[in-house]
Short mmCIF file of C-alpha atoms and ligand atoms in Angstrom, two decimals:
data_model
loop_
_atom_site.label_atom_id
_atom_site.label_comp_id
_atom_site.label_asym_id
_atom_site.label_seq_id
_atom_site.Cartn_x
_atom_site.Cartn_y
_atom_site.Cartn_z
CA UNK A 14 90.19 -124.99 8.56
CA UNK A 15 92.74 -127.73 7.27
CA UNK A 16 94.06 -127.66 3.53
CA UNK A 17 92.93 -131.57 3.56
CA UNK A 18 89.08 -132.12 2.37
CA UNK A 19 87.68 -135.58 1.96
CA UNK A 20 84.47 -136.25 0.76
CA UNK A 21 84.95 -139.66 -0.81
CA UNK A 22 86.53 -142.74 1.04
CA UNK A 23 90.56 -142.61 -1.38
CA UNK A 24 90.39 -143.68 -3.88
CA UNK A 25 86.89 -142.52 -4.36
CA UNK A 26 84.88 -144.05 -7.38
CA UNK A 27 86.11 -141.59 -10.25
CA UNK A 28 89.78 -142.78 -9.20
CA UNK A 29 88.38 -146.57 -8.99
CA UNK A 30 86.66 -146.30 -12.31
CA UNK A 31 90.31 -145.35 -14.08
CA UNK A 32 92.43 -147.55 -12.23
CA UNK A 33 89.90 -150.34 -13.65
CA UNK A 34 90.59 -148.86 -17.48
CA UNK A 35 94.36 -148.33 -16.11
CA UNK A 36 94.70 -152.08 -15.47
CA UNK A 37 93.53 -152.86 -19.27
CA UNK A 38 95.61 -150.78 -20.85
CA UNK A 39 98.66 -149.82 -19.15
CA UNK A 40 101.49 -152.54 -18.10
CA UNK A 41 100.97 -153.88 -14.62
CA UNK A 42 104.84 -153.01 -13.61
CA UNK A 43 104.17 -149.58 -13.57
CA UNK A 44 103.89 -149.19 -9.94
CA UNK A 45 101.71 -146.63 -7.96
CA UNK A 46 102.78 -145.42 -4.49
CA UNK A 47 99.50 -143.35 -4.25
CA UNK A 48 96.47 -145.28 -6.01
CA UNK A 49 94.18 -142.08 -6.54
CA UNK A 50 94.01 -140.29 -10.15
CA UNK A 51 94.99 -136.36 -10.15
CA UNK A 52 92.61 -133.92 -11.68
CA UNK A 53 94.89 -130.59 -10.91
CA UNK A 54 97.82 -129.35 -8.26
CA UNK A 55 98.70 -126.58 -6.93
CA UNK A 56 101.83 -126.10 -3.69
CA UNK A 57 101.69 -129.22 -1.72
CA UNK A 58 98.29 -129.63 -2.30
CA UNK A 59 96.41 -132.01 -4.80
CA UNK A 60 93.27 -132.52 -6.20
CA UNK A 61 91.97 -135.59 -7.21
CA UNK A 62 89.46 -136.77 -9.61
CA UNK A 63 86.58 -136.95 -7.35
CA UNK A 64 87.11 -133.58 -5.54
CA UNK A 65 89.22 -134.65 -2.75
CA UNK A 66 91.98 -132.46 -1.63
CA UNK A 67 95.44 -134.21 -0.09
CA UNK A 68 98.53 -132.75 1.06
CA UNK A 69 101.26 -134.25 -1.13
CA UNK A 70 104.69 -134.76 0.88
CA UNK A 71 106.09 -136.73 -2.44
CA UNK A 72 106.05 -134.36 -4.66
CA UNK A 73 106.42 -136.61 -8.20
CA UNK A 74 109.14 -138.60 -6.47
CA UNK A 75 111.35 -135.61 -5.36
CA UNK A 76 110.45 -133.19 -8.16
CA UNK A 77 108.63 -130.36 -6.92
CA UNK A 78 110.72 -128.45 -4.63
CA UNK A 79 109.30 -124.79 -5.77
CA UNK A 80 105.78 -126.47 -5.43
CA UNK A 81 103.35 -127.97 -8.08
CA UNK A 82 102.74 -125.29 -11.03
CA UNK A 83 105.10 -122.62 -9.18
CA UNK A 84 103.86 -119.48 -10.41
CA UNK A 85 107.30 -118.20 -12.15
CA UNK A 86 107.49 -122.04 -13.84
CA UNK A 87 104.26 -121.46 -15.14
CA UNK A 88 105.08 -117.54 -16.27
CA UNK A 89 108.13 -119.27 -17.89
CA UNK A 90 106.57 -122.06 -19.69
CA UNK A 91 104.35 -119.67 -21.33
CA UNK A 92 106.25 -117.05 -22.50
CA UNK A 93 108.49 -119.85 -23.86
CA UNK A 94 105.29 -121.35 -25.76
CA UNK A 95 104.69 -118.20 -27.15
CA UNK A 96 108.65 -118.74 -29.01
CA UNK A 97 109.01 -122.03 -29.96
CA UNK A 98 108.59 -125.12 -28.36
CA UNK A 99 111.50 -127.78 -30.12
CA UNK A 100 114.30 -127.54 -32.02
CA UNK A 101 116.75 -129.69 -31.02
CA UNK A 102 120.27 -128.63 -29.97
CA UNK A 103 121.88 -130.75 -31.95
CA UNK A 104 119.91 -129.19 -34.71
CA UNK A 105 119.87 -125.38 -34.54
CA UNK A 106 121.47 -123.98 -30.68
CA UNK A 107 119.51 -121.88 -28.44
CA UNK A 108 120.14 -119.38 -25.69
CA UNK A 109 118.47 -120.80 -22.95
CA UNK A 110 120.03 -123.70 -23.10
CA UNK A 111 123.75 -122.36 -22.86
CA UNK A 112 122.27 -119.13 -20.28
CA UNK A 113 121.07 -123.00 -17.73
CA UNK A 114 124.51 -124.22 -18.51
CA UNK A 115 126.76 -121.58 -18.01
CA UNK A 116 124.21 -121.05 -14.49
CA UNK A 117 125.01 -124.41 -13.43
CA UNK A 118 128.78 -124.53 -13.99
CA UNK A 119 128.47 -121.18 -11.51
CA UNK A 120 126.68 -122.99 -8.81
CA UNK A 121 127.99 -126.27 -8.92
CA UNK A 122 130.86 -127.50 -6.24
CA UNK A 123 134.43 -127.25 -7.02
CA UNK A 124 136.56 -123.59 -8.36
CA UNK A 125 137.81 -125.47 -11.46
CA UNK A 126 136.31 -124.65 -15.22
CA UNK A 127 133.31 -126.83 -15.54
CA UNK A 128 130.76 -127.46 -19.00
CA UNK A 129 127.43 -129.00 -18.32
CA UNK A 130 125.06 -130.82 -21.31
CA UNK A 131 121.37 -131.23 -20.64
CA UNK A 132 119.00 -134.73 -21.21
CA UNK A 133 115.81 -135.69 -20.12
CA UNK A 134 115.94 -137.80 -17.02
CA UNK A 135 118.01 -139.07 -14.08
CA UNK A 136 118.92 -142.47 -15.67
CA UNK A 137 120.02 -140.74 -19.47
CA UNK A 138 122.04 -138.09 -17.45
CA UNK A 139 124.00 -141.04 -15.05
CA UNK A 140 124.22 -142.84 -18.16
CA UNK A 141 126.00 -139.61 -19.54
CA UNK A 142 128.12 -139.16 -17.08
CA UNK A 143 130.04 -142.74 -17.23
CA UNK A 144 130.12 -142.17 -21.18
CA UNK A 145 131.72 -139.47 -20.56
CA UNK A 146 134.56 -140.77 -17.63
CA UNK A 147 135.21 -143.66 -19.83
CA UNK A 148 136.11 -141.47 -22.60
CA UNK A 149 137.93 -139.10 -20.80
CA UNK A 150 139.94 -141.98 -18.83
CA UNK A 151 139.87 -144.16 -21.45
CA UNK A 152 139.20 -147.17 -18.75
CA UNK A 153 136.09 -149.31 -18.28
CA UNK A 154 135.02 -150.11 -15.33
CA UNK A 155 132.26 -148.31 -12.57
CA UNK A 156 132.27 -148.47 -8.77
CA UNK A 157 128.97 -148.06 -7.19
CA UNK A 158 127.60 -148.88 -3.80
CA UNK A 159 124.98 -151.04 -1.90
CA UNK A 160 121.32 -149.79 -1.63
CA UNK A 161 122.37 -147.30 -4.46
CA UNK A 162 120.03 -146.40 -7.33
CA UNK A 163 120.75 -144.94 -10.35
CA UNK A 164 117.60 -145.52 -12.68
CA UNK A 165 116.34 -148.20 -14.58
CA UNK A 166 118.46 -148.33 -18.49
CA UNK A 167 120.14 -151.54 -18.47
CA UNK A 168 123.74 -149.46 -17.39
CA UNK A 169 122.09 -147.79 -14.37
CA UNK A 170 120.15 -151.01 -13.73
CA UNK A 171 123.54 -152.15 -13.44
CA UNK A 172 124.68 -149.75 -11.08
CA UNK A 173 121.44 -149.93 -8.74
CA UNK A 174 121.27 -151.83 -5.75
CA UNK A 175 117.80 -153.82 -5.26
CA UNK A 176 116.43 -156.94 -6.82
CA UNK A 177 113.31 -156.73 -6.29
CA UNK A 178 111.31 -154.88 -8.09
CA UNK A 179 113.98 -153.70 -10.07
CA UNK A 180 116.37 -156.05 -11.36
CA UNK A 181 115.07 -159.61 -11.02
CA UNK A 182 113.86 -160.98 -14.64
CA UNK A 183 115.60 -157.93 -16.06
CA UNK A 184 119.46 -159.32 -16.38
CA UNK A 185 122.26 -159.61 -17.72
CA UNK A 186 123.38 -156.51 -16.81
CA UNK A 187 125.74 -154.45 -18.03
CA UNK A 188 129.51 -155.42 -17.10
CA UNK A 189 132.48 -153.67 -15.39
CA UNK A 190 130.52 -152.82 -12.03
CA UNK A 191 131.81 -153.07 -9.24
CA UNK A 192 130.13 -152.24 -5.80
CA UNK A 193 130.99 -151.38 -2.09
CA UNK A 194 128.94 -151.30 1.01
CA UNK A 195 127.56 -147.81 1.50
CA UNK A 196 128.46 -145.91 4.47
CA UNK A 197 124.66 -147.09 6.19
CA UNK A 198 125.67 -146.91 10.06
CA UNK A 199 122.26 -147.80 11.18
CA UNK A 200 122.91 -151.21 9.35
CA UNK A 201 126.84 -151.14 9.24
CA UNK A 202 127.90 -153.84 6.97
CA UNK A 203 131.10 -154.05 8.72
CA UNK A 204 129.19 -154.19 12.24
CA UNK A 205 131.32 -151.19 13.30
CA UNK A 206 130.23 -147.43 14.84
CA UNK A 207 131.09 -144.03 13.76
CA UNK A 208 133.51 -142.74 14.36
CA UNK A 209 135.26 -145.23 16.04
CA UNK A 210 135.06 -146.87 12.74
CA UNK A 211 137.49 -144.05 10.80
CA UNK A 212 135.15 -145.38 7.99
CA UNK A 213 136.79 -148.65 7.03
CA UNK A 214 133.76 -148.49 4.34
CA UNK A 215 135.21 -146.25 2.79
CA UNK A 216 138.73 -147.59 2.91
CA UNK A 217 137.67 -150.58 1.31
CA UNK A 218 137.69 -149.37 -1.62
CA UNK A 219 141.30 -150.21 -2.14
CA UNK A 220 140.70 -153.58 -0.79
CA UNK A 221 138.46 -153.97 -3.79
CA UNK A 222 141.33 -152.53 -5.90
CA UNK A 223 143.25 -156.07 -4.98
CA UNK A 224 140.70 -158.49 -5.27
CA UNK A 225 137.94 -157.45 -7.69
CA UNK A 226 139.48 -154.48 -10.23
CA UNK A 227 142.75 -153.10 -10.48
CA UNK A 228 142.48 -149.14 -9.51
CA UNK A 229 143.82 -148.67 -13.28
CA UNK A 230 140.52 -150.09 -15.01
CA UNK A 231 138.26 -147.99 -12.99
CA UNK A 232 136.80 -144.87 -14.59
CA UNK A 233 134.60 -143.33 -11.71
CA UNK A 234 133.32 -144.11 -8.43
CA UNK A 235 129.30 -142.86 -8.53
CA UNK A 236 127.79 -142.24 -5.04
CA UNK A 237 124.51 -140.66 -3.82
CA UNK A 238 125.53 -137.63 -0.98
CA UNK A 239 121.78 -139.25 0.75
CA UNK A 240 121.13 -142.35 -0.33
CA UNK A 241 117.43 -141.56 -2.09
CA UNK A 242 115.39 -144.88 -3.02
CA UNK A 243 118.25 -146.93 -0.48
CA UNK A 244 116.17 -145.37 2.42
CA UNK A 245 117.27 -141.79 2.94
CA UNK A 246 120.83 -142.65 4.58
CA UNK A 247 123.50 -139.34 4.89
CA UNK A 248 126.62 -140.79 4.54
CA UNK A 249 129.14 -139.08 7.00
CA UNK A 250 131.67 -136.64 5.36
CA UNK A 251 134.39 -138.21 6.19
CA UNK A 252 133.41 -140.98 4.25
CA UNK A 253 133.23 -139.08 0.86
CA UNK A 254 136.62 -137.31 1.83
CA UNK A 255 138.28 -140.65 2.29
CA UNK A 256 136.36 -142.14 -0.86
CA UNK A 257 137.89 -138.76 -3.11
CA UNK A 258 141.33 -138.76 -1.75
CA UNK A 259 141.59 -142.64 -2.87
CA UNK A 260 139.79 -141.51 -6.50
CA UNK A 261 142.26 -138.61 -6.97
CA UNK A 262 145.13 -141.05 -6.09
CA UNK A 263 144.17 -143.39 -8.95
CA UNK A 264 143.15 -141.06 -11.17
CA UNK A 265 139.49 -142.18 -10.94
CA UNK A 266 136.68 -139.73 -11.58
CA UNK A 267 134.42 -138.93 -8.68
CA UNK A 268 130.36 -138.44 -9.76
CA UNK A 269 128.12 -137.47 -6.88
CA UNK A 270 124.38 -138.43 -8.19
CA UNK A 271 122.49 -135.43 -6.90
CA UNK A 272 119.42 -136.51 -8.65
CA UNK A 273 117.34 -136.65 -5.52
CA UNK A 274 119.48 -134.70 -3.32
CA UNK A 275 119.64 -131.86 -5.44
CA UNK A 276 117.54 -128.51 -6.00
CA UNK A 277 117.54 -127.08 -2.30
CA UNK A 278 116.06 -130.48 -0.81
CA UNK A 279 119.51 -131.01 1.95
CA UNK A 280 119.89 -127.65 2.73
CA UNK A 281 121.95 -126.41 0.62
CA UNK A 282 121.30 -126.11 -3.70
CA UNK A 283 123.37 -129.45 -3.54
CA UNK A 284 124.14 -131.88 -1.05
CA UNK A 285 127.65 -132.13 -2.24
CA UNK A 286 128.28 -128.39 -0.24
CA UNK A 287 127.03 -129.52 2.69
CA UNK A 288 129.48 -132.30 2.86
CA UNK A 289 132.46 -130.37 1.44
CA UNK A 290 132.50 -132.83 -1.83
CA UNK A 291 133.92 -131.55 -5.19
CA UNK A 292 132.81 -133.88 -7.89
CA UNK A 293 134.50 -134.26 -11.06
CA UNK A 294 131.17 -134.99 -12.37
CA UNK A 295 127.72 -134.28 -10.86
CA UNK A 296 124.40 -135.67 -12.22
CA UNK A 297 121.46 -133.76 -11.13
CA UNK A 298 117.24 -133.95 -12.72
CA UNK A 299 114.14 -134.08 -10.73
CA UNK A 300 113.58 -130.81 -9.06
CA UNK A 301 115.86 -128.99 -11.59
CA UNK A 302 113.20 -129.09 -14.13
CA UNK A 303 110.05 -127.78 -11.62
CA UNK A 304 107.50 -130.29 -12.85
CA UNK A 305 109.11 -130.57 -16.27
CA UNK A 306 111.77 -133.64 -17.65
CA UNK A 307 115.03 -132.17 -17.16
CA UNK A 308 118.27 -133.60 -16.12
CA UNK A 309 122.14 -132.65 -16.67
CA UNK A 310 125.77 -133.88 -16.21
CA UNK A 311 127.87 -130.93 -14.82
CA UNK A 312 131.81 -131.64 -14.76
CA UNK A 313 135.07 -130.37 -15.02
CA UNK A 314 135.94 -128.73 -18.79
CA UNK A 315 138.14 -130.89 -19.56
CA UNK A 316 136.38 -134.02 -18.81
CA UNK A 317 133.17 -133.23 -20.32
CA UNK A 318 135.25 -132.22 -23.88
CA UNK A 319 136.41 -135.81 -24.21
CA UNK A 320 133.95 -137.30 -26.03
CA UNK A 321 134.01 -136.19 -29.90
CA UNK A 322 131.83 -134.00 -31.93
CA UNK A 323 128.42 -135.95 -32.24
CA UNK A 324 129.58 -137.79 -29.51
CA UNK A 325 126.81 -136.54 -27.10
CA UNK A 326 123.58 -135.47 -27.56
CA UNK A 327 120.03 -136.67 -28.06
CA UNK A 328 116.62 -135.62 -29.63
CA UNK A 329 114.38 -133.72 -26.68
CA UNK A 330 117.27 -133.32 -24.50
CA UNK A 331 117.93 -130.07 -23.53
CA UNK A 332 114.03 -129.00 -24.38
CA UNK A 333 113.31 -125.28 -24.61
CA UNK A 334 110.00 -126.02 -21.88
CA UNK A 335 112.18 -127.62 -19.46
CA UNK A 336 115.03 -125.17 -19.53
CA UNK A 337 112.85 -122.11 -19.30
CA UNK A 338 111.24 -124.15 -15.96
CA UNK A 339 115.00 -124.99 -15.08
CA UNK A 340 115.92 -121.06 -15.04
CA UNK A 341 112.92 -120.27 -13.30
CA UNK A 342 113.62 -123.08 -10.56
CA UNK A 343 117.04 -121.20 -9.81
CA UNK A 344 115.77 -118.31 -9.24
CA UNK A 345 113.12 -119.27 -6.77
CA UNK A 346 115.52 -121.27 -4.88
CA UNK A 347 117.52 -117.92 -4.90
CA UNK A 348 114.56 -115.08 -3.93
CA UNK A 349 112.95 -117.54 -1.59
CA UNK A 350 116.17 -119.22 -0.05
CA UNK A 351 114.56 -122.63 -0.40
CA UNK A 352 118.13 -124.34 0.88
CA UNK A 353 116.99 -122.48 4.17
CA UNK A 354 113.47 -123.41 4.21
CA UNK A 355 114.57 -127.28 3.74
CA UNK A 356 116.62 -126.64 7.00
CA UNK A 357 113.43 -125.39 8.69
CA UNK A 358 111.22 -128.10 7.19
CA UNK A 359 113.87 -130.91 8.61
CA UNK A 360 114.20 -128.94 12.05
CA UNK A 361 110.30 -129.49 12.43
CA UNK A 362 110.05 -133.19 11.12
CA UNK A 363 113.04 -134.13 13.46
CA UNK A 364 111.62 -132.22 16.69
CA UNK A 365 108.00 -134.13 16.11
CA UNK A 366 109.46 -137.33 14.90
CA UNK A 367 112.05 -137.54 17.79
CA UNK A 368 109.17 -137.96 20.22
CA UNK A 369 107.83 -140.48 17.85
CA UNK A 370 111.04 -142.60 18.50
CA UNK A 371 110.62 -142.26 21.88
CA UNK A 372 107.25 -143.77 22.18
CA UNK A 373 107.35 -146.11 19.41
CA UNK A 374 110.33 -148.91 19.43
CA UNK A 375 108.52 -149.75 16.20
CA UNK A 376 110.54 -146.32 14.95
CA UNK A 377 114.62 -147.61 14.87
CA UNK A 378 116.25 -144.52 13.33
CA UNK A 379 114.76 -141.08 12.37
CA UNK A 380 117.74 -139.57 9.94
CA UNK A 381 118.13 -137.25 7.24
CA UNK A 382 119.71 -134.08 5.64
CA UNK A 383 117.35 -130.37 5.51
CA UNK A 384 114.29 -131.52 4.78
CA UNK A 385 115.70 -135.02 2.89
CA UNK A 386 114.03 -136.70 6.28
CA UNK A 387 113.10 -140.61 6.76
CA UNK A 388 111.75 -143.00 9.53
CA UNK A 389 112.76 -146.31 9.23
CA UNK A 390 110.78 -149.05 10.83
CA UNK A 391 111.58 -151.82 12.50
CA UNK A 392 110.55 -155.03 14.16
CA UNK A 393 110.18 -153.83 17.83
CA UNK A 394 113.15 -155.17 20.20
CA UNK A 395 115.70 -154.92 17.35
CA UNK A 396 116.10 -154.08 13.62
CA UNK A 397 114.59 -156.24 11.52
CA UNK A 398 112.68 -154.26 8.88
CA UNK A 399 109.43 -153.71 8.78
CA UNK A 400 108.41 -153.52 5.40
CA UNK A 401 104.39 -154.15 6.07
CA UNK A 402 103.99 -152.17 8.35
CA UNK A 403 105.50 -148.94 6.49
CA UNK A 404 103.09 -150.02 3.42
CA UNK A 405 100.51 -149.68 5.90
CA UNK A 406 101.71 -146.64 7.63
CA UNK A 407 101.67 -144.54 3.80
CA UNK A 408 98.52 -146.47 3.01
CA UNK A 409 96.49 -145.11 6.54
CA UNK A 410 98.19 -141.94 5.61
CA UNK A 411 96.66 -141.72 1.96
CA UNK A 412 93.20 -142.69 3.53
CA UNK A 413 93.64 -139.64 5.54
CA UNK A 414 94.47 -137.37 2.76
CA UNK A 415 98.04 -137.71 2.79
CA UNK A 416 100.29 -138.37 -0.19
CA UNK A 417 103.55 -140.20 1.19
CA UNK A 418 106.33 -142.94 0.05
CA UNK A 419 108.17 -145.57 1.56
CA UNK A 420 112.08 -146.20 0.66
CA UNK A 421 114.85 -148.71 1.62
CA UNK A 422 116.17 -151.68 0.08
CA UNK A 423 113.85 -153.34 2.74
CA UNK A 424 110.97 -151.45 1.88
CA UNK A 425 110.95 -150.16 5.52
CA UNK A 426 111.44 -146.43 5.77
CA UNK A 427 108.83 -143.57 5.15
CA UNK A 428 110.41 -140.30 3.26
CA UNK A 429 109.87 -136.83 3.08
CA UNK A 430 110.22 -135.77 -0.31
CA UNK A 431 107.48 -132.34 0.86
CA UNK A 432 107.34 -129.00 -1.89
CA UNK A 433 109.88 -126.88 0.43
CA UNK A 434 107.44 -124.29 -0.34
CA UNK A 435 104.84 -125.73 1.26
CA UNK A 436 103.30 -123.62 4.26
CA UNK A 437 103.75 -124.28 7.79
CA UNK A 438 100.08 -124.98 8.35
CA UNK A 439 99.98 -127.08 5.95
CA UNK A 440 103.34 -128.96 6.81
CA UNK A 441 101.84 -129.40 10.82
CA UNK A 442 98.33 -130.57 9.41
CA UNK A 443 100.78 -133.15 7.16
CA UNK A 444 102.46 -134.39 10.37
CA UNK A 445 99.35 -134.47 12.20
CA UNK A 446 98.28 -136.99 9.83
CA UNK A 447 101.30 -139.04 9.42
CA UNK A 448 101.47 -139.30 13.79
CA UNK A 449 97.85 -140.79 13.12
CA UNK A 450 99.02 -143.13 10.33
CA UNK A 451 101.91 -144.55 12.55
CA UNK A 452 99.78 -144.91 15.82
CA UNK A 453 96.65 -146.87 13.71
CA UNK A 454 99.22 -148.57 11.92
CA UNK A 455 101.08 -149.76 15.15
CA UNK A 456 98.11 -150.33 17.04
CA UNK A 457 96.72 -152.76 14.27
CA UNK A 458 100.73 -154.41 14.02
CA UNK A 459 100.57 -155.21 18.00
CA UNK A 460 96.96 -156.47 17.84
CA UNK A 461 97.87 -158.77 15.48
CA UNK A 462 101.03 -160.28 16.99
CA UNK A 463 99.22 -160.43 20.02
CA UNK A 464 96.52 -162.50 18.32
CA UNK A 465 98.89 -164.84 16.96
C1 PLP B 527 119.67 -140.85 -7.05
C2 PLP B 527 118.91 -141.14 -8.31
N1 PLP B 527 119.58 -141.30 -9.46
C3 PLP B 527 118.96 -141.53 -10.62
C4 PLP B 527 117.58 -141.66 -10.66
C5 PLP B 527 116.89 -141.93 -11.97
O1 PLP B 527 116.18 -140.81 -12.36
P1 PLP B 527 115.01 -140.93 -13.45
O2 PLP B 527 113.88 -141.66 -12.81
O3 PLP B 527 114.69 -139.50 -13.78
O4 PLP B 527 115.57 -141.66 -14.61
C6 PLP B 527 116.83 -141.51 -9.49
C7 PLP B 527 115.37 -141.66 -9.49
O5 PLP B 527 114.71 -141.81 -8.49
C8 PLP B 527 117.52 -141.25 -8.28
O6 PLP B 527 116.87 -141.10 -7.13
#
């Protein structure tokens, strides 16, 4: 018997009916990947409003690596309730806040002294971080990359890498930015190969040093490890090595945004081991929190003590709820060696979606880190992206009972973004259903064309 159970057409009326009141009353930007309304969740599995049951490989956008409502989260979260639920660090200190910190400057890359301060989200924790390297640098100016994102504040606006939806209507942007072409092989922007290349990508960095910003005015350089929202793109190693032996040379500050990568999801409990990268500053939320809004900026000691008392902080950031979840996310990751399980999870995704590729020209590059796995689709014949069809690849899948996302600047690549602690039956009966998404969706594609 399969974990999926349909017994409305998705969304089914219930999910209908509120999307109708959700149109009145909530902004039309907000975007849904998935239109069906959640009743409960539990795994990988969700339950919608009208009784259906889906197998979610999104997991909140990359947030649920222990699994929706992860049994020690929950035990957590309620013993928690039963002490108090805010106080604000700025107001009156609390253990578990320093017990997460002093946890994370264990665990994260690099043998140097590190300090780590806690907000609520991806975007206020990458906003942190450049705070923080201007201070301690006492120079203005960012280097990001191509097909990057980095939230949506006007700063990491700024800093991310896609007009539409995100930053057209939404400018001026914040200044001192300066960005590179990310190390995306499958669409080299250079129109080289690895590793014949010796990643000139990343060596243009001090091109950029001559023509747009002297190395002197630049704070930090801010990369992803895997491009997330960009379309799931592993950048080699050797281009972060090249990228932090020109940093250290200029005295720039290196921050690896683990936001998405982070938590187990690669492989490892950050991407940033598996490709030998010591940040000065790494920015990690999402999956850190288990289902609850927590985010941090981990760094070296000295760099993180630069800005002045009162200098840092925030209302909810740091909240007791989402630090006892963050303590209890460690140590599942630990006891169930989740880092292992992503490798397992990405093992099986590549094996079945290999023999995708080689049936479908419609599938240009399967790629990916652990269980950080993507497709990206194509025009057949070449690489021109196709963007409709990968809507209507997650959009059969989510008739089907499968809860998936697209990715890419082009809007062309389906992710894996799975609870690594969902089961293998389930994780097959997932795949089953996204092979049958891809083969109605690129039987429908050709039928067209053809009837053109
Ligand atoms: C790499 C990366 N950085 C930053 C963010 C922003 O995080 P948040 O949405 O929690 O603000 C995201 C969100 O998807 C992300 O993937």
């Amino acid at each position: 018997m399969g974990a999926i159970k349909l017994h409305t057409p998705i969304p089914g009326p219930r999910s209908q009916e509120l999307l109708r009141r959700r149109e009145a009353a909530v902004p039309a930007g907000i975007f849904h990947a998935a239109p069906v309304c959640i009743a409960r969740a539990e795994g990988a599995l969700v339950e919608d409003v009208d009784g259906n049951r889906l197998i979610d490989f999104a997991g909140g956008i990359g947030c649920l690596n222990v699994g929706h409502r992860a049994p020690r989260v929950m035990a957590a979260l309620g013993e928690q309730m039963e002490r108090f639920l805010h106080a604000c660090f700025s107001v009156t200190p609390y253990e578990l806040y320093i017990s997460l910190a002093e946890k994370l400057n264990a665990r994260a890359p690099g043998n140097f002294r590190k300090k780590t301060m806690f907000v609520n989200s991806g975007a206020e924790a990458v906003e942190n971080a450049v705070k923080i390297a201007r201070c301690y640098t006492g120079r203005p100016a960012v280097v990001c990359f191509e097909d990057a994102f980095h939230g949506r504040t006007l700063l990491t606006l700024s800093l991310t890498s896609k007009t539409h939806p995100y930053k057209a209507g939404f400018g001026p942007f914040a200044g001192e930015v300066y960005r590179l072409p990310y190390a995306y092989c499958y669409r080299c922007a250079y129109g080289l190969k690895f590793p014949e290349c010796a990643v000139h990508c990343a060596r243009q960095l001090e091109t950029l040093f001559q023509r747009d910003v002297a190395a002197e005015s630049v704070a930090a350089l801010i990369v992803e490890p895997v491009l997330g929202e960009g379309g799931f793109v592993p950048g080699p190693a050797e281009f972060f090595a090249e990228l932090h032996r020109i940093c250290r040379a200029h005295g720039i500050l290196f921050i690896a945004d683990e936001v998405q990568t982070g938590f187990g999801r690669t492989g490892a409990l950050f991407a940033c081991e598996r490709l030998g990268i010591e940040p000065d500053l790494m920015v990690t939320a999402k999956s850190l929190g288990g289902g609850m809004p927590l985010a941090a900026v981990t760094g070296r000691a000295e760099v993180m003590d630069a800005p002045g008392v009162g200098g840092l902080g925030g209302t909810f950031g740091g909240h007791p709820l989402s630090l006892a979840a963050g303590h209890a996310v460690l140590d599942i990751m630990d006891d169930e060696n989740l880092p292992a399980r992503a490798e397992t999870l990405g093992q099986r995704f590549w094996t079945r979606a290999s023999v995708w590729k080689a049936r479908w020209p419609e599938l240009g590059d399967v790629r990916g880190l652990g269980a950080m796995q993507a497709l990206e689709l194509v025009e057949p014949g070449g690489r021109e992206p196709a963007k409709s069809l990968a809507n209507a690849v997650s959009r059969q899948a989510l008739e089907r009972g499968l809860i998936v996302l697209t990715a890419g600047t082009f809007g062309n690549v389906i992710r894996l973004l799975v609870p690594l602690t969902i089961s293998d039956e389930q994780f097959d009966e997932g795949m089953k259903v996204l092979e049958a998404a891809l083969s109605t969706a690129i039987a429908r594609q050709t039928e067209t064309a053809r009837s053109v």
